[in-house]
Coordinates of C-alpha atoms and ligand atoms in Angstrom, one line a residue:
X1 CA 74.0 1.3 -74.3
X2 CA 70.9 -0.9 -74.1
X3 CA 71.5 -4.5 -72.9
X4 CA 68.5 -7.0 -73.4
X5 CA 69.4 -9.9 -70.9
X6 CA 67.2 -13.9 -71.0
X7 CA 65.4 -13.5 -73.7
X8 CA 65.1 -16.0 -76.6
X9 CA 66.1 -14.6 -80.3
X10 CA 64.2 -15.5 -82.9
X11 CA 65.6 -15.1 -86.5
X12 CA 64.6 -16.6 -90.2
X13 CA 67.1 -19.5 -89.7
X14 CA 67.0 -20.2 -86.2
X15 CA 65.9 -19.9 -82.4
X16 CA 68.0 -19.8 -79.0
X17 CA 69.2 -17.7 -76.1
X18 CA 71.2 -15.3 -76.0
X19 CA 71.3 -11.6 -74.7
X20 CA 71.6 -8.6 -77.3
X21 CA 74.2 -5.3 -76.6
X22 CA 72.6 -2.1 -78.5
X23 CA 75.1 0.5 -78.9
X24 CA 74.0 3.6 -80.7
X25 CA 71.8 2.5 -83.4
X26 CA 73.0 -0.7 -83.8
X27 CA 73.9 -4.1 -82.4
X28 CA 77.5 -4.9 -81.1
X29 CA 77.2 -8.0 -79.2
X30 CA 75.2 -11.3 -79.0
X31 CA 76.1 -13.8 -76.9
X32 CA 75.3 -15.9 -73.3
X33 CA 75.7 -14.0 -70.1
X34 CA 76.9 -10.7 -71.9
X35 CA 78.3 -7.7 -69.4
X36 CA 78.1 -4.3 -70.1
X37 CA 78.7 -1.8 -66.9
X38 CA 76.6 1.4 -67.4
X39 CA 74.4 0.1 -70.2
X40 CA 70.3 -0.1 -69.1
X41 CA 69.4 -3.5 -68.7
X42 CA 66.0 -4.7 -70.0
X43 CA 64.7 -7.8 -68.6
X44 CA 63.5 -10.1 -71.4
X45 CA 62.6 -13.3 -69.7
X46 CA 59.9 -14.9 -71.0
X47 CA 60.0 -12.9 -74.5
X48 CA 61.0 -13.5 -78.0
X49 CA 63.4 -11.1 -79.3
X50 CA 63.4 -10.7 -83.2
X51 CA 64.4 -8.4 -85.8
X52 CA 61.5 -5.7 -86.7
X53 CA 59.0 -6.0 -89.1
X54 CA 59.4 -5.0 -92.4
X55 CA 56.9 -4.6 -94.6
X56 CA 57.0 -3.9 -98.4
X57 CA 54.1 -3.1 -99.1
X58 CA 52.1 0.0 -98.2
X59 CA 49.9 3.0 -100.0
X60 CA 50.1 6.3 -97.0
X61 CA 48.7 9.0 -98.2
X62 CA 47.8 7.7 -101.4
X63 CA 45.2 9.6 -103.8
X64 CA 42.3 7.4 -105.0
X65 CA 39.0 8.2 -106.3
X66 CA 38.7 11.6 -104.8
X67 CA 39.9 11.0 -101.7
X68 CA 43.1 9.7 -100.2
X69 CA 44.1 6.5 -98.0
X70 CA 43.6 7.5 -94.1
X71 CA 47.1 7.1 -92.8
X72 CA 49.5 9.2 -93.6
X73 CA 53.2 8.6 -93.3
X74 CA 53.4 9.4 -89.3
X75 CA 49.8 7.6 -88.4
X76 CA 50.6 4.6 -90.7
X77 CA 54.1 4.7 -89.3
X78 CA 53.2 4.8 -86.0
X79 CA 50.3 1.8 -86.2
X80 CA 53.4 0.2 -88.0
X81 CA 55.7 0.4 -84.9
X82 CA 52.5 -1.0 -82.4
X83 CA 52.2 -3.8 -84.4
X84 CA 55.9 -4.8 -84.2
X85 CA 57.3 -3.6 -88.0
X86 CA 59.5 -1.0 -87.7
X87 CA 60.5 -0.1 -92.2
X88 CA 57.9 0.3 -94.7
X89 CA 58.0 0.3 -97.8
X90 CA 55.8 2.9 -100.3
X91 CA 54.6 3.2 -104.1
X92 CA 55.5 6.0 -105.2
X93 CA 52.7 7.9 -107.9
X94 CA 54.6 8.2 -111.8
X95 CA 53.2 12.2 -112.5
X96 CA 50.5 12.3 -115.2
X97 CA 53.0 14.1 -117.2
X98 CA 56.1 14.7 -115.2
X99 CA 59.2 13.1 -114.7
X100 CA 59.5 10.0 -112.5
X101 CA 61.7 12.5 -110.2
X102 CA 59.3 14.5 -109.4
X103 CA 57.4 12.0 -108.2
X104 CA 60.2 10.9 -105.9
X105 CA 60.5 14.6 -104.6
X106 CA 56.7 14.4 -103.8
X107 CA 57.1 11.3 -101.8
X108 CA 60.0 12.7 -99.4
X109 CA 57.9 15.7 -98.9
X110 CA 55.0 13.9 -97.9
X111 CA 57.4 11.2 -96.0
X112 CA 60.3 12.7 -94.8
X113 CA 58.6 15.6 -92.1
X114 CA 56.4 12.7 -90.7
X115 CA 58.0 9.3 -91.0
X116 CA 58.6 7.6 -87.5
X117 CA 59.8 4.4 -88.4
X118 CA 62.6 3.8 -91.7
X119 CA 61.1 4.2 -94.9
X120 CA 62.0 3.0 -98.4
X121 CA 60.2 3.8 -102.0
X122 CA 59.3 1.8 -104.8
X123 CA 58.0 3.6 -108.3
X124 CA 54.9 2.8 -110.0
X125 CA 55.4 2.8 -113.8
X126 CA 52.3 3.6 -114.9
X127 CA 52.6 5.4 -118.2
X128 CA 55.7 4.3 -120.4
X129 CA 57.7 5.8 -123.7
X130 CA 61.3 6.3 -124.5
X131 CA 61.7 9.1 -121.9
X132 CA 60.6 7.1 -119.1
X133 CA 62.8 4.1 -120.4
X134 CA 65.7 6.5 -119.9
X135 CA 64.7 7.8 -117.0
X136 CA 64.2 4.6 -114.7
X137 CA 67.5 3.9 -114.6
X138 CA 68.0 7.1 -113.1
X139 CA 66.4 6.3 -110.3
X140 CA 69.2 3.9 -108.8
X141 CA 70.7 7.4 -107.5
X142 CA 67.0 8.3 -105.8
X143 CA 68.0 4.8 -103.8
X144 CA 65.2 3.4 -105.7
X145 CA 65.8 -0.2 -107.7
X146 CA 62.3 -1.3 -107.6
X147 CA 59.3 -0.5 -110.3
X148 CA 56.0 -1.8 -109.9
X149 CA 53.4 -2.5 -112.9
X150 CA 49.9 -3.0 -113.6
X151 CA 48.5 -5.6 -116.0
X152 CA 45.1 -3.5 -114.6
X153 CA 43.1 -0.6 -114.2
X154 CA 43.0 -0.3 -118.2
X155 CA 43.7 3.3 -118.9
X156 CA 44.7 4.1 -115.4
X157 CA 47.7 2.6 -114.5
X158 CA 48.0 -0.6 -116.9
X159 CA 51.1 -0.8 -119.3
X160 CA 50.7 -3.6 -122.4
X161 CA 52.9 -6.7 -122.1
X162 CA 55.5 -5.6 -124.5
X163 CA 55.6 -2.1 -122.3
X164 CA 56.0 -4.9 -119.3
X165 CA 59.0 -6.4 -121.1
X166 CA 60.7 -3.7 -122.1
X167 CA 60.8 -2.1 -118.6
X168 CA 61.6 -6.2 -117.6
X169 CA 64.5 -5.4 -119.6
X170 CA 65.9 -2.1 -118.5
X171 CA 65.5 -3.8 -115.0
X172 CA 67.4 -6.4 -116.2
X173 CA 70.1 -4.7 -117.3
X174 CA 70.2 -2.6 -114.4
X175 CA 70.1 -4.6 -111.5
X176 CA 66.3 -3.4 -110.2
X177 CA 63.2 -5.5 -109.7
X178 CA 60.1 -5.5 -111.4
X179 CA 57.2 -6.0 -109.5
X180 CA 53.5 -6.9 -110.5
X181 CA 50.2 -6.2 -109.8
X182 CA 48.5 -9.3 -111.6
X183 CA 44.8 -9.4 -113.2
X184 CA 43.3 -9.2 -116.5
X185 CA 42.2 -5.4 -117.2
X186 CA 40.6 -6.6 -120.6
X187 CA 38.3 -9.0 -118.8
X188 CA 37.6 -6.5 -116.0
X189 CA 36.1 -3.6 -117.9
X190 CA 34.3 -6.1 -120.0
X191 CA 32.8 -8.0 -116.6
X192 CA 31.9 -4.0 -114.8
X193 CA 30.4 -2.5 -118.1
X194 CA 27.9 -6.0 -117.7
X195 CA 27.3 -5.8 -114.1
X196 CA 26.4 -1.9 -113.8
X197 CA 24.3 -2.3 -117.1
X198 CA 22.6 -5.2 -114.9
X199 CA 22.1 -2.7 -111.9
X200 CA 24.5 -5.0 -110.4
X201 CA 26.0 -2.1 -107.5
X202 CA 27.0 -4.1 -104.5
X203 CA 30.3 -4.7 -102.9
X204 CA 30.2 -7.9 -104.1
X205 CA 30.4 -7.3 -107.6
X206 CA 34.0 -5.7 -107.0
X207 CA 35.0 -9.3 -106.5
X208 CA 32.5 -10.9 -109.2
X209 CA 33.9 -8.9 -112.2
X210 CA 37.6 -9.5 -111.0
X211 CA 38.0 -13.2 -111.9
X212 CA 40.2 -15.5 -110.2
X213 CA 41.7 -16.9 -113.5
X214 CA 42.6 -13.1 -114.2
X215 CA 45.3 -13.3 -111.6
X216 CA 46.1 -16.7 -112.4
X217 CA 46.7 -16.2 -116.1
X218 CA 48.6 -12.5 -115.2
X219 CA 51.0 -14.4 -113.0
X220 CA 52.1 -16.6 -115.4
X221 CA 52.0 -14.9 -118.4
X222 CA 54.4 -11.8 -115.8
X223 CA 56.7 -14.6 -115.1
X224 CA 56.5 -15.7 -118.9
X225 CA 57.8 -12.2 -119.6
X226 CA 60.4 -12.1 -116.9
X227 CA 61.8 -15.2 -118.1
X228 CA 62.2 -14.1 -121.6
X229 CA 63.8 -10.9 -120.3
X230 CA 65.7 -12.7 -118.0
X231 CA 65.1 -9.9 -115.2
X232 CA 63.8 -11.2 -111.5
X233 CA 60.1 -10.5 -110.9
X234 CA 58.1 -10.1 -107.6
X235 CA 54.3 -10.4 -107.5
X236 CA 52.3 -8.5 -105.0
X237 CA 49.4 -9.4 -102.8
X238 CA 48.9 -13.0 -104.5
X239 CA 45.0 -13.7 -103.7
X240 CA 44.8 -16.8 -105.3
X241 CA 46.0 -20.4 -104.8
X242 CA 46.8 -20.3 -108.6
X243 CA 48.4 -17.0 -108.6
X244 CA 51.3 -19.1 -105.8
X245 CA 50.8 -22.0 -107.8
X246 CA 52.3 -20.4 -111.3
X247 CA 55.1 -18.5 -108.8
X248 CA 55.9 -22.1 -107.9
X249 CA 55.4 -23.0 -111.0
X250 CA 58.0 -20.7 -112.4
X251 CA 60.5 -20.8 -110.0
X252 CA 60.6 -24.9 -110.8
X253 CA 61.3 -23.8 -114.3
X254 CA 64.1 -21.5 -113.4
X255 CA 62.5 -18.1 -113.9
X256 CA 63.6 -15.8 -111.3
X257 CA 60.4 -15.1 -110.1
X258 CA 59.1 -14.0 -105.7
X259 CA 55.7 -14.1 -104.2
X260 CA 53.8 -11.5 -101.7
X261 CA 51.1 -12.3 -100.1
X262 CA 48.6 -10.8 -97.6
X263 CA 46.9 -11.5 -94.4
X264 CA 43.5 -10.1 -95.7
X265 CA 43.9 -13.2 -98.8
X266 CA 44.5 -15.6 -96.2
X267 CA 41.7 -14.6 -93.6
X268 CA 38.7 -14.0 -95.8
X269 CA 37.0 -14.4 -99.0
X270 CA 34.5 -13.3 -101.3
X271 CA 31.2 -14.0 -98.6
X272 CA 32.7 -11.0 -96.2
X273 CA 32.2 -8.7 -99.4
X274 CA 28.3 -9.9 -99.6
X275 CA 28.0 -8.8 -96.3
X276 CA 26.2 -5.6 -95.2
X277 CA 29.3 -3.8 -94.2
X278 CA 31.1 -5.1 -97.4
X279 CA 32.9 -2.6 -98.5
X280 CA 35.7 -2.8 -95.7
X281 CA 36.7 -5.7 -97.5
X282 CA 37.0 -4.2 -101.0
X283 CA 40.4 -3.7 -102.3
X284 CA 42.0 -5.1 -105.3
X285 CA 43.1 -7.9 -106.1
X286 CA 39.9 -9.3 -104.3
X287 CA 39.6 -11.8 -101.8
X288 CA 38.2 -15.0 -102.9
X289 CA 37.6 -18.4 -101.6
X290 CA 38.6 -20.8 -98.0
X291 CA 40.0 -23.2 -101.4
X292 CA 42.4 -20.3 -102.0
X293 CA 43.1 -19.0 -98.8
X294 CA 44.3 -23.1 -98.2
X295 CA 46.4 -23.1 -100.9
X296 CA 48.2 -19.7 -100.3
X297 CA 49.1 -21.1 -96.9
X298 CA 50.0 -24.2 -98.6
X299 CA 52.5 -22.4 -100.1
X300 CA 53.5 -20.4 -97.5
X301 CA 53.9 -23.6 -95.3
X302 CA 56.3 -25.3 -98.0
X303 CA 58.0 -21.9 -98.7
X304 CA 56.8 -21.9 -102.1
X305 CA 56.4 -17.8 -102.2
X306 CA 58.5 -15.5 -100.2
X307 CA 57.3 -12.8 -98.2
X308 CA 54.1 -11.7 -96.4
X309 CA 52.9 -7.8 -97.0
X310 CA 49.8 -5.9 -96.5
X311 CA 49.1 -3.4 -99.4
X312 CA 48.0 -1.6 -96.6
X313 CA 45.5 1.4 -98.5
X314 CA 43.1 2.2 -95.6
X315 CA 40.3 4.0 -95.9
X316 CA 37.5 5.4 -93.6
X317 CA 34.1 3.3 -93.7
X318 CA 32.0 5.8 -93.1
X319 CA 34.3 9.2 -93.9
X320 CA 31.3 11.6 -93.1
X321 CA 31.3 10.9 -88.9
X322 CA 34.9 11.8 -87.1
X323 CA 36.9 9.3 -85.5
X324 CA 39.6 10.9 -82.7
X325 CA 43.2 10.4 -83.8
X326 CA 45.7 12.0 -81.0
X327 CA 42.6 13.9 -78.9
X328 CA 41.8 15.7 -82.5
X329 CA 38.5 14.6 -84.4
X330 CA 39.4 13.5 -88.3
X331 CA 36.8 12.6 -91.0
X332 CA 38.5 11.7 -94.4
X333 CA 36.3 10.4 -97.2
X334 CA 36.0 6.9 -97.3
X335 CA 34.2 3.7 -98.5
X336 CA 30.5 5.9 -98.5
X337 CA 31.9 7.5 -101.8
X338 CA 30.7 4.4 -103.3
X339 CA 27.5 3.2 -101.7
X340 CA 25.5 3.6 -104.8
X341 CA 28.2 1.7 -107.5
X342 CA 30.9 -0.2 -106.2
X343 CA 33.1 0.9 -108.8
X344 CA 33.2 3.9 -106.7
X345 CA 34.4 2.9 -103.5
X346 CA 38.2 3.4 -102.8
X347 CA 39.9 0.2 -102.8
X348 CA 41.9 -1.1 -100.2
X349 CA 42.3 -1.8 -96.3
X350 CA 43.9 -1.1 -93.3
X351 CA 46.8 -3.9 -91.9
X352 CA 49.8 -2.6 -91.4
X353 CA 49.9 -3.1 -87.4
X354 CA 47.7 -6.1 -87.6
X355 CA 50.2 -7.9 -90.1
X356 CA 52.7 -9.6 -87.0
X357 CA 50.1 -10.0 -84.4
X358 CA 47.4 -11.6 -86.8
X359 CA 50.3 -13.9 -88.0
X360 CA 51.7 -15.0 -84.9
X361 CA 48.1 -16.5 -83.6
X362 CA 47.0 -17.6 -86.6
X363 CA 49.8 -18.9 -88.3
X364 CA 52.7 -20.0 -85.7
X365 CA 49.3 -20.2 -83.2
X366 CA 48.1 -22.4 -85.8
X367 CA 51.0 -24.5 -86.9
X368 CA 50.9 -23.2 -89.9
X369 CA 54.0 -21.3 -89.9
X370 CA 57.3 -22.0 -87.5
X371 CA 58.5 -19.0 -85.4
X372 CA 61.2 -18.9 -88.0
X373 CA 59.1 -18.5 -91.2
X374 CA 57.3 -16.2 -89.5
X375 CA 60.4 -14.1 -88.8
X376 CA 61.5 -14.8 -92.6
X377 CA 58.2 -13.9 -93.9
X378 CA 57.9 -10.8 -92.0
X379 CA 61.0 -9.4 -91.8
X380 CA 64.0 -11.2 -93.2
X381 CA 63.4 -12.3 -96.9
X382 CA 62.0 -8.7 -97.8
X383 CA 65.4 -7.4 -95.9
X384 CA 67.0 -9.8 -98.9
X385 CA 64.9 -8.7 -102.0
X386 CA 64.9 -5.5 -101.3
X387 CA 68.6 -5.1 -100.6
X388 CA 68.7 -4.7 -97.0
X389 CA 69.8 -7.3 -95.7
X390 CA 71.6 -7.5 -93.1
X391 CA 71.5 -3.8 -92.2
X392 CA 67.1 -4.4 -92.1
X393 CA 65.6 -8.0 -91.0
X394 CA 68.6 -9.7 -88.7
X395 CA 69.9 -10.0 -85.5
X396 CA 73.5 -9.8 -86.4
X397 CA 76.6 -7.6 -84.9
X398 CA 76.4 -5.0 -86.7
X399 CA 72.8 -4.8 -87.5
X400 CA 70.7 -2.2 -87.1
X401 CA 69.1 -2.5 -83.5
X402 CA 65.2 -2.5 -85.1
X403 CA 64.3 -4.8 -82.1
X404 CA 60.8 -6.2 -81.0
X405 CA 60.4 -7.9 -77.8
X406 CA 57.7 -10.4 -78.1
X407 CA 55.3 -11.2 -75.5
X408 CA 53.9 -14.9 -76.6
X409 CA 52.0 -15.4 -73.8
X410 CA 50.1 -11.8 -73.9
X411 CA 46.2 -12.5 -74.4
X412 CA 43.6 -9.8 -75.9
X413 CA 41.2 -8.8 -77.4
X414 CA 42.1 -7.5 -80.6
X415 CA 40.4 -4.6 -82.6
X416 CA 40.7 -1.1 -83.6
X417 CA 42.0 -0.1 -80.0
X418 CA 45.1 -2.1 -80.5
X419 CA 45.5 -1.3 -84.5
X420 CA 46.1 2.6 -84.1
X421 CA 45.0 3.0 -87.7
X422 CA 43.6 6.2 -88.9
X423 CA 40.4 4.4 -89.8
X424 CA 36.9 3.6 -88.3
X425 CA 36.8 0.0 -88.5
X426 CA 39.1 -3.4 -88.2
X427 CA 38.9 -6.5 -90.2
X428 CA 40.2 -8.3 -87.4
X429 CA 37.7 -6.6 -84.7
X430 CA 36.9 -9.3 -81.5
X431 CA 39.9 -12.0 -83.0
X432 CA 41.4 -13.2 -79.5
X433 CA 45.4 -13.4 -80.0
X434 CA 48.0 -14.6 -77.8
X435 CA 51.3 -13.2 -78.5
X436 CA 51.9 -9.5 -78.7
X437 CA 54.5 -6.8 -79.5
X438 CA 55.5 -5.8 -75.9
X439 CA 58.7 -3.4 -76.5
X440 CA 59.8 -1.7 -80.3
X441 CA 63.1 -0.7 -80.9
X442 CA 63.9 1.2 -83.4
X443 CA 67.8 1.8 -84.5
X444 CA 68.5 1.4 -80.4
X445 CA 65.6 3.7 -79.6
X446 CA 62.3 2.6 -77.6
X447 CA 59.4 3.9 -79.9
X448 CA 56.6 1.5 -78.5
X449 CA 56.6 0.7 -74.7
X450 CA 53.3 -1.5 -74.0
X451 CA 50.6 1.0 -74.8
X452 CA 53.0 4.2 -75.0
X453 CA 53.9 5.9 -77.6
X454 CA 57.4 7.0 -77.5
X455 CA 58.1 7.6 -81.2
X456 CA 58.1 10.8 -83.3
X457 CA 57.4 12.5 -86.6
X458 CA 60.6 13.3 -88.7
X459 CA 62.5 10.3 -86.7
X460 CA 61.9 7.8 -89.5
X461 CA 64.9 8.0 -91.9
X462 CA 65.1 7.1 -96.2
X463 CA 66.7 3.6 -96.9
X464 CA 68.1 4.3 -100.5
X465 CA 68.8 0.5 -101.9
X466 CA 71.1 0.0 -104.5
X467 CA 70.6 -2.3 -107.6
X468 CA 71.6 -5.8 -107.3
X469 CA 69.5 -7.4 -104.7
X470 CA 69.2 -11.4 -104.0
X471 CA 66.5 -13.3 -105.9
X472 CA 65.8 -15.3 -103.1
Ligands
URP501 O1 43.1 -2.2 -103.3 C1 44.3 -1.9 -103.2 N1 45.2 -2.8 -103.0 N2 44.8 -0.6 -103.4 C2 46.1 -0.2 -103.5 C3 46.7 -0.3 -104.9 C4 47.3 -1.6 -105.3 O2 46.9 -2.0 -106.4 O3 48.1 -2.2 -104.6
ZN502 ZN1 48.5 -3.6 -106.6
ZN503 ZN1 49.3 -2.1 -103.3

């Protein structure tokens, strides 16, 4: 037994003291003043205690262009737990010509021998017909009720908005969520075809010929869809102030529709991708403009969309020179693949561990976000859609003990010392925070101590979800 005496808990709804009994894996007593003869005392005083992160949204060890994203499902897992999250949740890849349970059996090969912190899928549908229909609902007894589409990356991933529907209504009648990547494909290849015939190569361009009104439109025509199917619908990494707009939009109408968003959309825009080193900003949807990084945490202020994710995809800058991971060098293909044509560089970025800390300064720092949000935006309200709630995301009797004691008054430096990423850069290199994970708890046991590492491969354990989850 683990009993965490003075600190202060810290939950979606509310704040206050209390100590915290850990039994096992889980937690059997909150209260004032609680006794437990022979359990190990940990002295919070002067922390925040609050449920771990969770974060829905990450790409380990995903294929891309040639390559494949940097962390794998132990390093992202582990630069999960030093950032304070403790589940993540992965896309799993629909086989070119497979079934979508094969697929799943790739994931838990890749995942299930390295995972250190709890793990849950979600399955890209990427290529649809009447055998996938009738497979996807199959998938409730993989513990999978979530499916995520593309209105981009024309002949890739994209499925046409009557494929959209129709897997809007399977999930429907199911009980599983659809979730969205939003942007106009059409316009895209239309926009790259002109800016590579223009000699246009940059980073840059990624963002130039990915409109802002792309997203804006895809989100509201997505929740169009949902609404006619009458199935809920969460869109990922919103980028745009529109994009939360139409979310807020649709839930005013009474369309059962969630927003994600990320801290790269609410840190930087379209200017970091003109600079030099632009490519460590590339990943789609783009970042755009201070107007829309405003109005996303407008809406995250008011509550107007629902969760905060990273689409953590990381990939090495310069994948040619080794960085050390562990004492052992490691050089994995990267953002060079595309130094001549910017349709060639691997999208996406490392965040997984800078998700909480980032947040905390900048947001609850800021005043943008109460210690509360914060908790619900991290943790709780993706414990709710994604049906894990209360077991994931609380501090409840009964709960699993995935604890992180908060250190608000820690100052440092942050950067790619603190991040543990398998990468060679940070977006967030020389931020100064205050506020820091200090101890990680995952089901009752300490994984992150300060700067140890106490956590290991295999430890991490499958959440299967069933169907059904709130729309929150
Ligand atoms: O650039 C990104 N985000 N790569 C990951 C794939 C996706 O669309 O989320
Ligand atoms: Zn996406
Ligand atoms: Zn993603």
């Amino acid at each position: 037994m683990i009993l965490i005496k003075n600190g202060r808990l810290v939950t979606a709804e509310k704040s206050f003291e209390a100590d915290i009994l850990i039994e096992g894996e889980q937690i059997k007593a909150i209260g004032p003043n609680l006794d437990a003869p022979g359990a190990q005392v940990i002295d919070a005083s002067g922390l925040l205690v609050m449920p771990g992160g969770i974060d829905p949204h990450t790409h380990l060890d995903l294929p891309m262009f040639d390559t494949v994203s940097s962390d794998d499902h132990y390093t992202g897992h582990k630069a999960a737990a030093f950032g304070g999250t403790t589940t993540v949740m992965d896309f799993v890849v629909q086989p070119d010509d497979g079934p979508l349970a094969q697929g799943v059996a790739e994931w838990h090969a890749m995942a299930d021998p390295k995972a250190a912190i709890d793990f849950s899928f979600h399955m890209n549908i990427t290529r649809f017909d009447a055998e996938v229909a009738a497979e996807i609902p199959r998938l409730l007894d993989l513990g999978i009720p979530t499916l995520k589409v593309f209105t981009a990356y024309n002949g890739r991933l994209r499925l046409q908005d009557g494929e959209i529907f129709q897997v809007m209504q399977i999930a429907k009648e199911h009980g599983m969520l659809v979730m969205l990547h939003a942007e106009n494909g059409d316009v895209i290849d239309v926009l790259v075809e002109e800016a590579l015939a223009a000699g246009h190569t940059e980073p840059v361009w990624h963002a130039r010929t990915r409109p802002a009104w792309g997203a804006v439109e895809a989100v509201l025509r997505a929740s169009a869809l949902a609404a006619q199917a009458g199935a809920p619908l969460y869109v990922v990494h919103l980028n745009t102030a529109g994009g939360a707009e139409m979310v807020h939009y649709a839930r005013q109408h009474g369309a059962p529709v969630m927003g994600e968003t990320c801290p790269a959309y609410l840190f930087f825009s379209e200017d970091d991708l003109a600079r030099p080193d632009g490519a460590k900003w590339i990943c789609s949807p783009p970042m755009r403009s201070e107007a829309d990084q405003q109005g996303l945490w407008h809406a995250l202020t008011n509550n107007e969309i629902q969760t905060i994710g990273t689409d953590h995809c990381p990939f090495f800058y310069d994948g040619t020179k080794p960085i050390l991971y562990e004492g052992k060098p490691v050089a994995i293909p990267g953002k060079e693949l595309g130094k001549d044509d910017f349709t060639k560089i691997p999208n996406g970025l490392p965040g997984v561990g800078d998700r909480l800390p980032i947040l905390w300064t900048y947001g609850v720092g800021k005043g943008r976000l109460t210690e509360n949000q914060f908790v619900a935006y991290t943790s709780t309200n993706a414990a709710k859609i994604f049906g894990l709630y209360p077991q994931k995301g609380a501090l409840e009797v009964g709960s699993d003990a995935d604890i992180v004691l908060w250190d608000p008054n820690r100052k440092l430096t942050y950067g790619l010392a603190h991040s543990h990423h398998r990468t060679d850069y940070n977006l967030f290199e020389g931020w100064e925070l205050t506020g820091f994970p200090q101890k990680v708890f995952l089901r009752g046991k300490l994984i992150v101590d300060g700067e140890e590492w106490l956590g290991k491969a295999g430890e991490g354990r499958f959440l299967p979800r069933k169907p059904g989850a709130a729309v929150i």
